[in-house]
Coordinates of C-alpha atoms and ligand atoms in Angstrom, one line a residue:
X1 CA -78.3 77.2 116.6
X2 CA -80.7 74.8 118.2
X3 CA -79.6 71.8 120.3
X4 CA -80.4 69.4 117.4
X5 CA -78.4 71.5 114.9
X6 CA -75.4 71.6 117.3
X7 CA -75.8 67.9 117.9
X8 CA -75.7 67.1 114.2
X9 CA -72.8 69.4 113.5
X10 CA -70.8 67.9 116.5
X11 CA -71.5 64.3 115.6
X12 CA -72.4 63.7 112.0
X13 CA -69.6 63.7 109.4
X14 CA -69.4 66.8 107.2
X15 CA -69.7 64.8 104.0
X16 CA -72.8 63.0 105.2
X17 CA -74.4 66.3 106.3
X18 CA -73.9 67.6 102.8
X19 CA -75.2 64.5 101.1
X20 CA -78.7 63.8 99.9
X21 CA -80.6 60.6 100.6
X22 CA -81.0 58.3 97.6
X23 CA -83.9 59.8 95.8
X24 CA -86.8 57.5 94.8
X25 CA -89.7 59.4 93.3
X26 CA -93.3 58.5 94.4
X27 CA -94.7 56.3 91.7
X28 CA -98.3 55.6 92.7
X29 CA -100.6 56.0 89.8
X30 CA -97.6 56.0 87.3
X31 CA -96.4 53.5 84.7
X32 CA -93.2 52.8 86.5
X33 CA -90.3 52.4 83.9
X34 CA -87.5 54.0 85.9
X35 CA -86.1 51.2 88.0
X36 CA -85.5 48.1 85.8
X37 CA -88.2 46.1 87.6
X38 CA -89.6 43.0 85.9
X39 CA -93.3 43.9 85.3
X40 CA -94.5 40.3 85.7
X41 CA -95.3 38.6 89.0
X42 CA -95.1 34.9 89.5
X43 CA -98.2 33.1 88.2
X44 CA -101.1 33.0 90.8
X45 CA -100.8 29.2 91.5
X46 CA -97.2 29.6 92.3
X47 CA -97.9 32.6 94.5
X48 CA -100.4 30.6 96.5
X49 CA -97.8 27.9 97.0
X50 CA -95.2 30.5 98.0
X51 CA -97.7 31.9 100.5
X52 CA -97.8 28.5 102.2
X53 CA -94.0 28.3 102.3
X54 CA -93.7 31.8 103.8
X55 CA -96.4 30.9 106.4
X56 CA -94.1 28.0 107.5
X57 CA -91.0 30.3 107.9
X58 CA -89.9 30.5 111.6
X59 CA -90.3 34.2 112.1
X60 CA -89.6 33.8 115.8
X61 CA -86.0 32.6 115.1
X62 CA -83.0 34.4 113.7
X63 CA -82.0 33.2 110.3
X64 CA -79.4 30.4 110.4
X65 CA -76.4 32.6 109.3
X66 CA -74.8 30.0 107.1
X67 CA -77.7 30.1 104.7
X68 CA -76.5 26.7 103.5
X69 CA -79.6 25.5 101.6
X70 CA -80.1 28.8 99.7
X71 CA -76.4 29.1 98.9
X72 CA -76.4 25.5 97.6
X73 CA -79.4 26.3 95.4
X74 CA -77.7 29.5 94.0
X75 CA -74.5 27.7 93.3
X76 CA -76.3 24.8 91.6
X77 CA -78.8 26.8 89.5
X78 CA -77.0 30.0 88.7
X79 CA -73.7 28.7 87.3
X80 CA -71.3 29.2 90.1
X81 CA -68.2 27.0 89.3
X82 CA -67.5 23.9 91.4
X83 CA -65.4 24.6 94.4
X84 CA -66.7 28.2 94.7
X85 CA -69.2 29.4 97.2
X86 CA -71.3 32.7 97.4
X87 CA -72.0 35.2 100.1
X88 CA -75.4 36.8 100.3
X89 CA -76.4 40.4 100.6
X90 CA -79.6 42.4 101.3
X91 CA -79.6 43.3 97.7
X92 CA -76.3 43.6 95.8
X93 CA -76.3 47.2 97.1
X94 CA -75.3 45.8 100.5
X95 CA -72.6 43.6 98.9
X96 CA -71.1 46.7 97.2
X97 CA -70.9 48.4 100.6
X98 CA -69.4 45.3 102.2
X99 CA -66.7 45.3 99.5
X100 CA -66.0 49.0 100.2
X101 CA -65.9 48.5 104.0
X102 CA -63.5 45.6 103.7
X103 CA -61.1 47.5 101.5
X104 CA -61.2 51.0 103.1
X105 CA -57.9 51.1 104.8
X106 CA -57.6 53.1 108.0
X107 CA -53.9 54.2 107.5
X108 CA -54.3 55.5 104.0
X109 CA -56.9 56.6 101.4
X110 CA -57.8 53.6 99.4
X111 CA -59.3 54.1 95.9
X112 CA -62.4 52.6 94.2
X113 CA -62.1 53.0 90.4
X114 CA -64.9 52.6 87.9
X115 CA -65.5 53.7 84.3
X116 CA -68.2 56.4 84.3
X117 CA -71.1 56.9 83.9
X118 CA -71.6 53.9 86.2
X119 CA -74.0 52.7 88.8
X120 CA -74.2 55.4 91.4
X121 CA -73.8 53.1 94.4
X122 CA -70.1 52.5 93.6
X123 CA -69.4 56.2 94.3
X124 CA -71.7 56.4 97.3
X125 CA -70.3 53.3 98.9
X126 CA -66.8 54.5 98.4
X127 CA -67.6 57.9 100.0
X128 CA -69.4 56.5 103.0
X129 CA -66.6 54.0 103.6
X130 CA -64.1 56.8 103.5
X131 CA -62.5 55.9 100.2
X132 CA -61.6 58.0 97.2
X133 CA -63.7 57.4 94.1
X134 CA -62.0 57.8 90.7
X135 CA -64.2 57.7 87.6
X136 CA -62.7 57.3 84.2
X137 CA -64.9 58.5 81.3
X138 CA -66.1 55.9 78.8
X139 CA -65.6 56.6 75.2
X140 CA -68.5 58.2 73.3
X141 CA -69.7 54.8 72.1
X142 CA -69.7 53.8 75.9
X143 CA -66.8 51.3 75.4
X144 CA -63.9 51.3 77.8
X145 CA -61.2 53.8 77.2
X146 CA -58.4 51.3 77.7
X147 CA -55.4 53.7 77.7
X148 CA -57.2 55.9 80.3
X149 CA -58.2 52.9 82.4
X150 CA -54.8 51.4 82.4
X151 CA -53.2 54.7 83.2
X152 CA -55.7 55.2 86.1
X153 CA -54.8 51.7 87.4
X154 CA -51.1 52.5 87.3
X155 CA -51.5 55.9 88.9
X156 CA -54.1 55.1 91.7
X157 CA -53.4 51.5 92.4
X158 CA -57.2 51.1 93.2
X159 CA -58.1 48.6 95.9
X160 CA -61.3 47.9 93.8
X161 CA -62.3 48.3 90.2
X162 CA -66.1 48.0 89.6
X163 CA -67.2 46.9 86.1
X164 CA -70.9 46.6 85.5
X165 CA -71.5 44.0 82.8
X166 CA -73.7 45.1 81.2
X167 CA -73.3 48.7 82.4
X168 CA -76.1 50.7 84.0
X169 CA -77.1 53.3 82.8
X170 CA -75.7 52.7 79.3
X171 CA -76.9 49.2 78.8
X172 CA -73.9 47.9 76.8
X173 CA -71.5 45.0 77.5
X174 CA -67.9 46.0 77.6
X175 CA -65.5 44.0 75.5
X176 CA -64.6 40.9 77.5
X177 CA -61.0 40.9 76.4
X178 CA -60.6 44.5 77.5
X179 CA -62.1 43.6 80.9
X180 CA -59.7 40.6 81.2
X181 CA -56.8 43.0 80.5
X182 CA -57.9 45.3 83.2
X183 CA -58.3 42.5 85.7
X184 CA -54.8 41.4 84.9
X185 CA -53.4 44.9 85.2
X186 CA -54.8 45.2 88.7
X187 CA -52.5 42.3 89.7
X188 CA -52.3 41.5 93.4
X189 CA -53.0 45.1 94.5
X190 CA -56.6 45.4 93.3
X191 CA -59.8 43.4 93.2
X192 CA -62.1 43.5 90.1
X193 CA -65.8 43.3 90.9
X194 CA -67.8 42.4 87.8
X195 CA -71.3 43.5 88.6
X196 CA -73.7 41.3 86.6
X197 CA -77.0 42.7 87.8
X198 CA -78.4 42.2 84.3
X199 CA -77.0 38.7 83.6
X200 CA -80.5 37.2 83.3
X201 CA -80.9 39.3 80.2
X202 CA -77.3 39.5 78.9
X203 CA -76.8 35.7 79.2
X204 CA -73.0 36.2 79.3
X205 CA -70.9 36.1 82.5
X206 CA -67.5 36.2 84.1
X207 CA -68.5 33.5 86.5
X208 CA -66.5 31.1 84.4
X209 CA -63.3 33.2 84.8
X210 CA -63.1 32.9 88.6
X211 CA -60.4 30.2 88.3
X212 CA -58.4 32.2 85.9
X213 CA -58.4 35.4 88.0
X214 CA -57.9 35.2 91.8
X215 CA -58.6 38.9 92.1
X216 CA -62.0 38.6 90.5
X217 CA -65.4 38.9 92.3
X218 CA -68.6 38.2 90.4
X219 CA -71.6 40.0 91.9
X220 CA -75.3 39.4 90.9
X221 CA -78.8 40.0 92.2
X222 CA -82.2 38.5 91.9
X223 CA -83.7 42.0 91.6
X224 CA -83.7 42.5 87.9
X225 CA -84.8 38.9 87.3
X226 CA -88.1 39.7 89.0
X227 CA -87.5 39.7 92.7
X228 CA -86.6 43.2 93.5
X229 CA -88.9 43.3 96.5
X230 CA -87.1 40.5 98.4
X231 CA -83.7 42.1 98.3
X232 CA -81.2 39.4 97.6
X233 CA -77.8 39.7 96.0
X234 CA -74.9 37.2 95.9
X235 CA -71.3 37.2 95.0
X236 CA -68.6 34.7 94.4
X237 CA -64.8 34.8 94.4
X238 CA -61.8 32.7 95.4
X239 CA -62.8 31.1 98.7
X240 CA -60.0 32.8 100.8
X241 CA -61.1 36.3 99.4
X242 CA -64.8 35.6 99.9
X243 CA -64.1 34.6 103.5
X244 CA -62.7 38.1 104.1
X245 CA -65.9 39.8 102.9
X246 CA -67.9 37.4 105.0
X247 CA -66.3 38.9 108.1
X248 CA -67.8 42.3 107.3
X249 CA -71.2 41.0 106.5
X250 CA -73.8 41.6 109.3
X251 CA -74.6 38.1 110.5
X252 CA -78.3 38.0 109.8
X253 CA -78.4 40.3 106.8
X254 CA -80.8 38.1 104.8
X255 CA -84.2 37.6 106.5
X256 CA -86.0 34.3 106.7
X257 CA -88.8 35.5 104.4
X258 CA -86.3 36.5 101.7
X259 CA -84.5 33.2 102.2
X260 CA -87.7 31.2 101.8
X261 CA -88.9 33.2 98.8
X262 CA -85.6 32.9 97.1
X263 CA -85.4 29.1 97.6
X264 CA -88.9 28.9 96.2
X265 CA -88.1 31.1 93.2
X266 CA -85.0 29.1 92.4
X267 CA -87.2 25.9 92.3
X268 CA -89.1 27.7 89.6
X269 CA -86.3 29.5 87.9
X270 CA -87.6 28.4 84.5
X271 CA -90.6 30.7 85.0
X272 CA -88.4 33.7 85.7
X273 CA -86.1 32.9 82.8
X274 CA -89.0 32.7 80.4
X275 CA -90.1 36.2 81.6
X276 CA -86.6 37.4 80.9
X277 CA -86.7 36.0 77.4
X278 CA -90.0 37.7 76.8
X279 CA -88.5 41.0 78.0
X280 CA -85.5 40.6 75.8
X281 CA -87.8 40.1 72.8
X282 CA -89.8 43.1 73.9
X283 CA -86.5 45.1 74.1
X284 CA -85.7 44.3 70.5
X285 CA -89.2 45.5 69.4
X286 CA -89.1 48.6 71.5
X287 CA -85.6 49.5 70.3
X288 CA -86.8 49.3 66.7
X289 CA -89.8 51.5 67.4
X290 CA -87.7 54.1 69.2
X291 CA -85.2 54.1 66.3
X292 CA -88.0 55.1 63.9
X293 CA -88.8 58.3 65.8
X294 CA -87.2 61.4 64.3
X295 CA -84.5 62.9 66.5
X296 CA -84.1 59.8 68.6
X297 CA -80.9 57.7 68.9
X298 CA -81.1 54.3 70.6
X299 CA -78.0 52.7 72.1
X300 CA -77.4 48.9 72.0
X301 CA -78.5 47.2 75.2
X302 CA -78.0 43.7 76.7
X303 CA -80.1 44.6 79.8
X304 CA -83.8 45.0 80.5
X305 CA -83.7 48.7 79.7
X306 CA -82.9 51.0 76.8
X307 CA -80.9 54.2 76.9
X308 CA -81.7 56.7 74.1
X309 CA -81.0 60.3 73.2
X310 CA -83.7 62.9 72.4
X311 CA -83.4 66.5 71.4
X312 CA -84.2 67.7 75.0
X313 CA -84.4 65.1 77.7
X314 CA -85.5 67.5 80.4
X315 CA -88.5 68.5 78.4
X316 CA -89.3 65.0 77.2
X317 CA -89.2 63.6 80.7
X318 CA -91.3 66.3 82.2
X319 CA -94.0 65.6 79.5
X320 CA -93.7 61.8 80.1
X321 CA -94.2 62.5 83.8
X322 CA -97.2 64.6 83.0
X323 CA -98.6 61.6 81.0
X324 CA -98.0 59.5 84.1
X325 CA -95.1 57.6 82.7
X326 CA -91.9 57.5 84.9
X327 CA -88.6 57.1 83.1
X328 CA -85.1 58.2 84.2
X329 CA -83.7 61.4 82.8
X330 CA -79.9 60.8 82.6
X331 CA -79.2 64.2 81.0
X332 CA -77.5 65.6 84.1
X333 CA -75.7 62.5 85.2
X334 CA -72.6 62.8 82.9
X335 CA -71.7 64.8 79.9
X336 CA -71.7 61.6 77.8
X337 CA -75.3 61.2 78.6
X338 CA -76.5 64.7 77.6
X339 CA -80.2 64.5 76.7
X340 CA -80.3 60.8 77.3
X341 CA -83.2 58.9 78.9
X342 CA -83.4 55.4 80.3
X343 CA -86.5 53.4 80.1
X344 CA -87.2 49.9 81.6
X345 CA -88.6 47.4 79.1
X346 CA -92.0 46.3 80.3
X347 CA -95.2 44.5 79.2
X348 CA -96.4 45.1 75.6
X349 CA -99.2 47.4 77.0
X350 CA -96.8 49.5 79.1
X351 CA -94.3 49.7 76.3
X352 CA -97.0 50.9 73.9
X353 CA -98.3 53.5 76.4
X354 CA -94.7 54.7 76.9
X355 CA -94.2 55.0 73.1
X356 CA -97.5 56.9 72.7
X357 CA -96.5 59.3 75.4
X358 CA -93.0 59.8 74.1
X359 CA -94.3 60.5 70.6
X360 CA -96.6 63.2 72.0
X361 CA -93.7 64.5 74.1
X362 CA -91.5 64.9 71.1
X363 CA -94.1 66.7 68.9
Ligands
LIG1 C1 -79.9 47.5 90.0 C2 -78.4 47.4 90.1 C3 -77.8 46.9 91.3 C4 -78.6 46.8 92.6 O1 -79.3 45.7 92.8 P1 -80.0 45.3 94.1 O2 -79.6 43.8 94.3 O3 -81.4 45.5 93.9 O4 -79.4 46.1 95.3 C5 -76.5 46.7 91.3 N1 -75.7 46.9 90.2 C6 -76.3 47.4 89.1 C7 -75.4 47.7 87.9 C8 -77.6 47.7 89.0 O5 -78.1 48.2 87.9

């Protein structure tokens, strides 16, 4: 064994040594429909104005860690109830890991629970924080298996339950009454994190339930709305609970360029919301087109992506990649997703190119 091999064996955790890095395929030259990005940029006039704003940002200074102006804008424009604040993350990915770090007890194995298939970062963050992850399978229509979820809550007393609303990678909204029942069942031994990454498309939210449930955290991101590149997530909860998470947050985790860009974008939220509406209309059209294809089953979606089943997802995705269209093959992720594919809804041109390539792939 070489020095470096010994060093790694002696210092790096066994589970980290065995893990893979989060895989993001190279997408240059591809129509990129694998990551739920908004295909539209801000209009050019706005981008010029944004450029001037960014030029004024004090790059020589650390960010002011209270982020007061940006937080005020988020609370005012994005429906955070009066009396509630937010904390900010370098994407909601960072907030997920902050939640895990703050709840990973050192004297016992704490549990993160989530219905599965779910967003992969819940499991990864649990693992790297030293927590146990318990996944409870959804029903075949991707709804919550309530008896199984309630039994898992009773058995494992999870510190955290993640519920993505709508869920990624299935696209559906869980029944809100079911979710409320689960949040209640956690009681004062578990925190429910409702991850609303796709709220700009779903237009329904648990933000209004914060007063009702003191163990509720509502998490969102600007990524899917059209600002994936700036990396900004936010979450709200009862002030005393939020203050605990804020202790774990790295003090300058949101940089000044992100801060300036987000403040600017929120001043022009109507532009982004219109893009989201356009994408919702495109989703309806694309779902109808997909449903017409023989052998294809499309699942209901409240997000900016569609999940659908084909006879052979491995083969279909390989052919789509060959046609320079990147989608996500979900087939190996979970047995409920056998032969499923996830496609981001995009511009009319890209959606048409995807459909053409898919039709050829299914021939
Ligand atoms: C995309 C996604 C996120 C991550 O968002 P970022 O803010 O870009 O880190 C979180 N949760 C779900 C369910 C997502 O699909």
